[in-house]
PDB file of C-alpha atoms in Angstrom:
ATOM      1  CA  THR A1138      -9.593   0.792  -3.874  1.00 85.00           C
ATOM      2  CA  ASP A1139     -10.558  -2.618  -2.493  1.00 88.00           C
ATOM      3  CA  GLU A1140     -11.856  -0.870   0.636  1.00 88.00           C
ATOM      4  CA  VAL A1141     -15.200  -0.353  -1.108  1.00 93.00           C
ATOM      5  CA  TYR A1142     -15.948  -4.064  -0.654  1.00 93.00           C
ATOM      6  CA  GLY A1143     -15.659  -4.062   3.139  1.00 88.00           C
ATOM      7  CA  SER A1144     -13.822  -6.779   5.065  1.00 85.00           C
ATOM      8  CA  LEU A1145     -13.132 -10.375   4.026  1.00 86.00           C
ATOM      9  CA  GLY A1146     -13.067 -13.456   6.188  1.00 83.00           C
ATOM     10  CA  ALA A1147     -10.027 -15.700   6.452  1.00 84.00           C
ATOM     11  CA  THR A1148     -10.524 -17.051   2.928  1.00 87.00           C
ATOM     12  CA  GLY A1149     -11.830 -15.921  -0.442  1.00 88.00           C
ATOM     13  CA  PHE A1150     -11.216 -12.919  -2.673  1.00 93.00           C
ATOM     14  CA  PHE A1151     -13.045  -9.796  -3.792  1.00 92.00           C
ATOM     15  CA  THR A1152     -14.280 -10.014  -7.386  1.00 94.00           C
ATOM     16  CA  GLU A1153     -15.893  -7.368  -9.563  1.00 96.00           C
ATOM     17  CA  THR A1154     -19.328  -8.769  -8.597  1.00 95.00           C
ATOM     18  CA  THR A1155     -18.728  -8.557  -4.841  1.00 94.00           C
ATOM     19  CA  PRO A1156     -21.358  -6.183  -3.361  1.00 94.00           C
ATOM     20  CA  LEU A1157     -20.079  -2.787  -2.237  1.00 95.00           C
ATOM     21  CA  ASP A1158     -20.012  -2.775   1.569  1.00 93.00           C
ATOM     22  CA  PRO A1159     -17.830   0.046   2.961  1.00 92.00           C
ATOM     23  CA  ARG A1160     -17.328  -0.130   6.735  1.00 86.00           C
ATOM     24  CA  SER A1161     -15.997   3.354   7.517  1.00 87.00           C
ATOM     25  CA  PRO A1162     -16.708   6.953   6.433  1.00 91.00           C
ATOM     26  CA  TYR A1163     -13.349   6.944   4.638  1.00 88.00           C
ATOM     27  CA  SER A1164     -14.158   3.880   2.534  1.00 91.00           C
ATOM     28  CA  ALA A1165     -17.729   5.113   2.034  1.00 95.00           C
ATOM     29  CA  SER A1166     -16.346   8.288   0.439  1.00 96.00           C
ATOM     30  CA  LYS A1167     -14.372   6.165  -2.016  1.00 95.00           C
ATOM     31  CA  THR A1168     -17.442   4.078  -2.771  1.00 96.00           C
ATOM     32  CA  SER A1169     -19.330   7.297  -3.494  1.00 97.00           C
ATOM     33  CA  ALA A1170     -16.685   8.275  -6.051  1.00 95.00           C
ATOM     34  CA  ASP A1171     -17.169   4.951  -7.854  1.00 95.00           C
ATOM     35  CA  LEU A1172     -20.937   5.407  -7.910  1.00 96.00           C
ATOM     36  CA  ILE A1173     -20.680   8.977  -9.213  1.00 97.00           C
ATOM     37  CA  VAL A1174     -18.473   7.798 -12.092  1.00 96.00           C
ATOM     38  CA  ARG A1175     -20.926   5.016 -12.878  1.00 94.00           C
ATOM     39  CA  ALA A1176     -23.884   7.416 -12.727  1.00 96.00           C
ATOM     40  CA  TYR A1177     -22.238   9.904 -15.109  1.00 95.00           C
ATOM     41  CA  SER A1178     -21.354   7.054 -17.448  1.00 94.00           C
ATOM     42  CA  GLU A1179     -24.953   5.806 -17.490  1.00 94.00           C
ATOM     43  CA  THR A1180     -26.595   9.235 -17.700  1.00 96.00           C
ATOM     44  CA  TYR A1181     -24.322  10.963 -20.194  1.00 96.00           C
ATOM     45  CA  LYS A1182     -22.946   7.885 -21.979  1.00 93.00           C
ATOM     46  CA  LEU A1183     -19.378   8.706 -21.003  1.00 93.00           C
ATOM     47  CA  PRO A1184     -16.893   5.915 -21.850  1.00 94.00           C
ATOM     48  CA  ALA A1185     -15.765   5.407 -18.247  1.00 96.00           C
ATOM     49  CA  THR A1186     -14.124   2.413 -16.595  1.00 97.00           C
ATOM     50  CA  ILE A1187     -13.493   1.841 -12.879  1.00 97.00           C
ATOM     51  CA  THR A1188     -10.458   0.134 -11.376  1.00 97.00           C
ATOM     52  CA  ARG A1189     -10.237  -1.103  -7.797  1.00 96.00           C
ATOM     53  CA  CYS A1190      -6.748  -1.907  -6.603  1.00 96.00           C
ATOM     54  CA  SER A1191      -5.127  -3.413  -3.549  1.00 95.00           C
ATOM     55  CA  ASN A1192      -2.475  -1.639  -1.441  1.00 94.00           C
ATOM     56  CA  ASN A1193       0.260  -0.038  -3.539  1.00 97.00           C
ATOM     57  CA  TYR A1194       3.916   0.291  -2.552  1.00 98.00           C
ATOM     58  CA  GLY A1195       7.113   1.397  -4.241  1.00 98.00           C
ATOM     59  CA  PRO A1196       9.113   4.579  -5.005  1.00 98.00           C
ATOM     60  CA  TYR A1197       7.730   8.043  -4.198  1.00 96.00           C
ATOM     61  CA  HIS A1198       5.230   6.703  -1.662  1.00 95.00           C
ATOM     62  CA  PHE A1199       4.555   9.451   0.882  1.00 91.00           C
ATOM     63  CA  PRO A1200       5.862   8.544   4.349  1.00 88.00           C
ATOM     64  CA  GLU A1201       2.580   8.573   6.239  1.00 86.00           C
ATOM     65  CA  LYS A1202       1.821   5.140   4.734  1.00 91.00           C
ATOM     66  CA  LEU A1203       2.949   1.883   6.340  1.00 94.00           C
ATOM     67  CA  ILE A1204       6.001   0.842   4.336  1.00 97.00           C
ATOM     68  CA  PRO A1205       7.663   4.265   3.820  1.00 96.00           C
ATOM     69  CA  LEU A1206       6.813   5.213   7.426  1.00 95.00           C
ATOM     70  CA  ILE A1207       8.484   2.058   8.715  1.00 97.00           C
ATOM     71  CA  ILE A1208      11.560   2.662   6.535  1.00 97.00           C
ATOM     72  CA  LYS A1209      11.834   6.272   7.720  1.00 96.00           C
ATOM     73  CA  ASN A1210      11.458   5.370  11.396  1.00 96.00           C
ATOM     74  CA  ILE A1211      13.976   2.522  11.169  1.00 97.00           C
ATOM     75  CA  LEU A1212      16.590   4.867   9.700  1.00 97.00           C
ATOM     76  CA  GLU A1213      15.920   7.362  12.496  1.00 96.00           C
ATOM     77  CA  GLY A1214      15.841   4.767  15.270  1.00 96.00           C
ATOM     78  CA  LYS A1215      12.244   5.633  16.136  1.00 96.00           C
ATOM     79  CA  PRO A1216       9.471   3.261  17.292  1.00 96.00           C
ATOM     80  CA  LEU A1217       7.630   1.348  14.570  1.00 96.00           C
ATOM     81  CA  PRO A1218       3.878   1.720  15.245  1.00 94.00           C
ATOM     82  CA  VAL A1219       1.792  -1.370  14.508  1.00 95.00           C
ATOM     83  CA  TYR A1220      -1.985  -1.242  14.879  1.00 93.00           C
ATOM     84  CA  GLY A1221      -3.568  -3.817  17.198  1.00 92.00           C
ATOM     85  CA  ASP A1222      -1.740  -7.143  17.135  1.00 93.00           C
ATOM     86  CA  GLY A1223      -0.464  -6.623  13.587  1.00 94.00           C
ATOM     87  CA  SER A1224      -2.511  -9.483  12.139  1.00 93.00           C
ATOM     88  CA  ASN A1225      -4.533  -7.388   9.672  1.00 92.00           C
ATOM     89  CA  VAL A1226      -3.943  -8.673   6.144  1.00 94.00           C
ATOM     90  CA  ARG A1227      -3.529  -6.652   2.972  1.00 93.00           C
ATOM     91  CA  ASP A1228      -2.783  -7.609  -0.629  1.00 94.00           C
ATOM     92  CA  TRP A1229       0.253  -5.649  -1.852  1.00 96.00           C
ATOM     93  CA  LEU A1230       0.689  -4.408  -5.428  1.00 97.00           C
ATOM     94  CA  TYR A1231       3.982  -2.970  -6.684  1.00 98.00           C
ATOM     95  CA  VAL A1232       3.305   0.462  -8.152  1.00 98.00           C
ATOM     96  CA  GLU A1233       4.929  -0.321 -11.512  1.00 98.00           C
ATOM     97  CA  ASP A1234       2.579  -3.281 -11.946  1.00 98.00           C
ATOM     98  CA  HIS A1235      -0.344  -1.010 -11.101  1.00 98.00           C
ATOM     99  CA  CYS A1236       0.733   1.537 -13.733  1.00 98.00           C
ATOM    100  CA  LYS A1237       0.839  -1.214 -16.356  1.00 98.00           C
ATOM    101  CA  ALA A1238      -2.640  -2.314 -15.294  1.00 98.00           C
ATOM    102  CA  ILE A1239      -4.052   1.197 -15.658  1.00 98.00           C
ATOM    103  CA  GLU A1240      -2.498   1.477 -19.117  1.00 98.00           C
ATOM    104  CA  ALA A1241      -4.094  -1.838 -20.092  1.00 98.00           C
ATOM    105  CA  VAL A1242      -7.514  -0.647 -18.896  1.00 98.00           C
ATOM    106  CA  VAL A1243      -7.172   2.681 -20.731  1.00 97.00           C
ATOM    107  CA  ARG A1244      -6.134   0.994 -23.972  1.00 97.00           C
ATOM    108  CA  LYS A1245      -8.262  -2.144 -23.958  1.00 97.00           C
ATOM    109  CA  GLY A1246     -10.839  -1.919 -21.163  1.00 97.00           C
ATOM    110  CA  ARG A1247     -14.538  -2.055 -22.009  1.00 96.00           C
ATOM    111  CA  PRO A1248     -16.502   1.131 -21.150  1.00 94.00           C
ATOM    112  CA  GLY A1249     -18.768   0.710 -18.144  1.00 93.00           C
ATOM    113  CA  GLU A1250     -16.763  -2.186 -16.730  1.00 96.00           C
ATOM    114  CA  VAL A1251     -15.071  -2.575 -13.346  1.00 97.00           C
ATOM    115  CA  TYR A1252     -11.610  -4.151 -13.162  1.00 98.00           C
ATOM    116  CA  ASN A1253     -10.005  -5.410  -9.954  1.00 97.00           C
ATOM    117  CA  VAL A1254      -6.228  -4.942  -9.839  1.00 97.00           C
ATOM    118  CA  GLY A1255      -4.501  -7.066  -7.215  1.00 95.00           C
ATOM    119  CA  GLY A1256      -0.969  -8.196  -6.488  1.00 93.00           C
ATOM    120  CA  HIS A1257      -1.600 -11.707  -5.115  1.00 90.00           C
ATOM    121  CA  ASN A1258       0.829 -10.775  -2.317  1.00 93.00           C
ATOM    122  CA  GLU A1259      -1.109 -11.174   0.933  1.00 93.00           C
ATOM    123  CA  LYS A1260       0.826 -10.226   4.058  1.00 96.00           C
ATOM    124  CA  GLN A1261       0.012  -9.461   7.677  1.00 96.00           C
ATOM    125  CA  ASN A1262       1.088  -5.973   8.733  1.00 96.00           C
ATOM    126  CA  ILE A1263       3.508  -7.400  11.281  1.00 98.00           C
ATOM    127  CA  GLU A1264       5.094  -9.539   8.537  1.00 97.00           C
ATOM    128  CA  ILE A1265       5.687  -6.375   6.513  1.00 97.00           C
ATOM    129  CA  VAL A1266       7.379  -4.649   9.431  1.00 98.00           C
ATOM    130  CA  ARG A1267       9.614  -7.605  10.278  1.00 98.00           C
ATOM    131  CA  LEU A1268      10.627  -8.151   6.651  1.00 98.00           C
ATOM    132  CA  THR A1269      11.436  -4.447   6.236  1.00 98.00           C
ATOM    133  CA  ILE A1270      13.643  -4.484   9.339  1.00 98.00           C
ATOM    134  CA  ALA A1271      15.500  -7.588   8.175  1.00 98.00           C
ATOM    135  CA  THR A1272      15.929  -6.276   4.621  1.00 98.00           C
ATOM    136  CA  ILE A1273      17.297  -2.887   5.699  1.00 98.00           C
ATOM    137  CA  ARG A1274      19.759  -4.542   8.055  1.00 97.00           C
ATOM    138  CA  ARG A1275      20.902  -6.986   5.359  1.00 97.00           C
ATOM    139  CA  LEU A1276      21.319  -4.267   2.720  1.00 97.00           C
ATOM    140  CA  MET A1277      23.369  -2.126   5.090  1.00 96.00           C
ATOM    141  CA  GLU A1278      25.634  -5.050   5.881  1.00 96.00           C
ATOM    142  CA  GLU A1279      26.056  -5.825   2.165  1.00 97.00           C
ATOM    143  CA  VAL A1280      26.417  -2.198   0.995  1.00 96.00           C
ATOM    144  CA  PRO A1281      28.249  -0.149   3.655  1.00 95.00           C
ATOM    145  CA  ALA A1282      27.576   3.069   1.682  1.00 96.00           C
ATOM    146  CA  TYR A1283      23.908   2.811   2.670  1.00 96.00           C
ATOM    147  CA  ARG A1284      24.876   3.375   6.308  1.00 96.00           C
ATOM    148  CA  THR A1285      25.460   7.060   5.560  1.00 96.00           C
ATOM    149  CA  VAL A1286      21.676   7.632   5.710  1.00 96.00           C
ATOM    150  CA  LEU A1287      21.316   5.762   9.006  1.00 95.00           C
ATOM    151  CA  LYS A1288      20.701   8.172  11.890  1.00 94.00           C
ATOM    152  CA  THR A1289      21.106   5.543  14.579  1.00 94.00           C
ATOM    153  CA  ASP A1290      23.468   2.666  15.318  1.00 94.00           C
ATOM    154  CA  LEU A1291      23.091  -0.383  13.076  1.00 93.00           C
ATOM    155  CA  SER A1292      22.554  -2.503  16.190  1.00 93.00           C
ATOM    156  CA  ASN A1293      19.290  -0.597  16.766  1.00 93.00           C
ATOM    157  CA  VAL A1294      17.867  -1.860  13.472  1.00 94.00           C
ATOM    158  CA  SER A1295      15.948  -4.674  15.111  1.00 96.00           C
ATOM    159  CA  GLU A1296      12.480  -5.873  16.058  1.00 96.00           C
ATOM    160  CA  GLY A1297      12.976  -4.099  19.365  1.00 96.00           C
ATOM    161  CA  LEU A1298      11.668  -0.970  17.601  1.00 96.00           C
ATOM    162  CA  ILE A1299       8.226  -2.552  17.081  1.00 96.00           C
ATOM    163  CA  THR A1300       5.580  -0.787  19.176  1.00 95.00           C
ATOM    164  CA  TYR A1301       2.004  -2.040  19.233  1.00 95.00           C
ATOM    165  CA  VAL A1302      -0.539   0.785  19.361  1.00 93.00           C
ATOM    166  CA  GLN A1303      -4.307   0.924  19.751  1.00 90.00           C
ATOM    167  CA  ASP A1304      -6.095  -0.321  16.670  1.00 84.00           C
ATOM    168  CA  ARG A1305      -7.783   2.348  14.587  1.00 81.00           C
ATOM    169  CA  LEU A1306     -11.544   2.550  14.252  1.00 79.00           C
ATOM    170  CA  GLY A1307     -13.058   0.740  11.284  1.00 72.00           C
ATOM    171  CA  HIS A1308      -9.852  -1.194  10.610  1.00 78.00           C
ATOM    172  CA  ASP A1309     -10.984  -4.037   8.316  1.00 79.00           C
ATOM    173  CA  LYS A1310      -9.301  -7.359   9.050  1.00 85.00           C
ATOM    174  CA  ARG A1311      -8.464  -8.574   5.569  1.00 89.00           C
ATOM    175  CA  TYR A1312      -8.558  -7.409   1.944  1.00 88.00           C
ATOM    176  CA  ALA A1313      -7.642  -9.608  -1.026  1.00 89.00           C
ATOM    177  CA  ILE A1314      -8.415  -9.092  -4.708  1.00 92.00           C
ATOM    178  CA  ASP A1315      -8.938 -11.600  -7.507  1.00 94.00           C
ATOM    179  CA  PRO A1316      -7.409 -10.098 -10.703  1.00 95.00           C
ATOM    180  CA  THR A1317      -8.624 -12.919 -12.978  1.00 96.00           C
ATOM    181  CA  LYS A1318     -10.740 -10.579 -15.119  1.00 97.00           C
ATOM    182  CA  MET A1319      -7.688  -8.396 -15.799  1.00 98.00           C
ATOM    183  CA  LYS A1320      -5.732 -11.464 -16.899  1.00 97.00           C
ATOM    184  CA  GLU A1321      -8.436 -12.957 -19.102  1.00 97.00           C
ATOM    185  CA  GLU A1322      -9.672  -9.769 -20.790  1.00 98.00           C
ATOM    186  CA  LEU A1323      -6.617  -7.502 -20.815  1.00 98.00           C
ATOM    187  CA  ASP A1324      -3.698  -9.935 -20.589  1.00 97.00           C
ATOM    188  CA  TRP A1325      -2.413  -8.303 -17.407  1.00 97.00           C
ATOM    189  CA  TYR A1326      -1.100 -10.050 -14.327  1.00 95.00           C
ATOM    190  CA  PRO A1327       1.150  -8.771 -11.502  1.00 95.00           C
ATOM    191  CA  GLU A1328       4.801  -9.446 -12.271  1.00 95.00           C
ATOM    192  CA  THR A1329       6.465  -8.459  -8.994  1.00 96.00           C
ATOM    193  CA  THR A1330       6.548 -10.684  -5.914  1.00 95.00           C
ATOM    194  CA  PHE A1331       6.465  -8.850  -2.623  1.00 95.00           C
ATOM    195  CA  GLU A1332       9.884 -10.190  -1.675  1.00 95.00           C
ATOM    196  CA  ALA A1333      11.401  -8.656  -4.833  1.00 97.00           C
ATOM    197  CA  GLY A1334       9.355  -5.463  -4.682  1.00 98.00           C
ATOM    198  CA  ILE A1335      10.203  -4.634  -1.086  1.00 98.00           C
ATOM    199  CA  VAL A1336      13.934  -4.861  -1.845  1.00 98.00           C
ATOM    200  CA  LYS A1337      13.557  -2.489  -4.822  1.00 98.00           C
ATOM    201  CA  THR A1338      11.460  -0.153  -2.691  1.00 98.00           C
ATOM    202  CA  ILE A1339      13.894  -0.053   0.219  1.00 98.00           C
ATOM    203  CA  ARG A1340      16.866   0.486  -2.100  1.00 98.00           C
ATOM    204  CA  TRP A1341      15.032   3.426  -3.673  1.00 98.00           C
ATOM    205  CA  TYR A1342      14.411   5.067  -0.309  1.00 97.00           C
ATOM    206  CA  LEU A1343      17.982   4.511   0.833  1.00 97.00           C
ATOM    207  CA  GLU A1344      19.221   6.152  -2.377  1.00 98.00           C
ATOM    208  CA  ASN A1345      16.691   9.020  -2.396  1.00 97.00           C
ATOM    209  CA  GLN A1346      16.740  10.416   1.116  1.00 94.00           C
ATOM    210  CA  THR A1347      16.879  13.961  -0.270  1.00 92.00           C
ATOM    211  CA  TRP A1348      13.352  13.491  -1.637  1.00 92.00           C
ATOM    212  CA  VAL A1349      12.179  12.098   1.704  1.00 91.00           C
ATOM    213  CA  GLU A1350      13.623  15.078   3.559  1.00 89.00           C
ATOM    214  CA  GLU A1351      11.951  17.504   1.166  1.00 87.00           C
ATOM    215  CA  VAL A1352       8.476  15.998   1.537  1.00 87.00           C
ATOM    216  CA  THR A1353       8.745  15.754   5.320  1.00 84.00           C
ATOM    217  CA  SER A1354       9.553  19.434   5.790  1.00 80.00           C
ATOM    218  CA  GLY A1355       7.402  22.550   5.920  1.00 72.00           C
ATOM    219  CA  GLU A1356       3.637  22.172   5.609  1.00 72.00           C
ATOM    220  CA  TYR A1357       3.875  18.426   5.140  1.00 70.00           C
ATOM    221  CA  GLN A1358       5.785  18.065   8.412  1.00 70.00           C
ATOM    222  CA  THR A1359       3.047  19.972  10.240  1.00 75.00           C
ATOM    223  CA  TYR A1360       0.442  17.619   8.780  1.00 72.00           C
ATOM    224  CA  TYR A1361       2.558  14.553   9.601  1.00 66.00           C
ATOM    225  CA  GLU A1362       3.032  15.559  13.235  1.00 70.00           C
ATOM    226  CA  ARG A1363      -0.680  16.297  13.648  1.00 74.00           C
ATOM    227  CA  MET A1364      -1.669  12.918  12.212  1.00 69.00           C
ATOM    228  CA  TYR A1365       0.994  10.711  13.791  1.00 63.00           C
ATOM    229  CA  SER A1366       2.285  12.426  16.943  1.00 63.00           C
ATOM    230  CA  ASN A1367       0.588   9.857  19.187  1.00 60.00           C
ATOM    231  CA  ARG A1368       1.654   6.759  17.242  1.00 55.00           C
TER     232      ARG A1368
END
């Protein structure tokens, strides 16, 4: 994860030589995992590589994360929680592109190396929410069959659902990854723009609501309510 590098300013990108600088216990735990892998590789000569990716999105993403949570709440007519003022920036990587990157590292990566995997799709959180609202509304107008999964009136699919909530502790302002090393050494580069990927993602969720219902029931539902009941 790019969280191991800490927070960026308004410009620049994380590279593989950026010092590790986690800013929260959560990101520190991920940094520890990287260091353990590196230590085992050095001590026992294991042929290990480390990848650090930006935010993933796409099919089968569990609905406690931003994009699937927003999709789920829109369909149910529930408030759309946005931390702080929504200006935090993340680099988004379509999951299929990430899978191809991992395959490239496994097949051609040099042992002991770190590879940054980014999507070159920087977006503010509030941009993500607004684009998701607009895309769902457009798809439902274009494909009336999608309205069967809508649990509210189509007129409620609007920015009126946006609800700003207290920012979370240790919420880094901006992450952005430079994937140049992946391109130059492994001939990999992200293929999917965010605008194309979000449409594919939303279509998948609209067409796979049975899966969503299954993962938001039982023990998962208890966890979800405990984590997000106040958001």
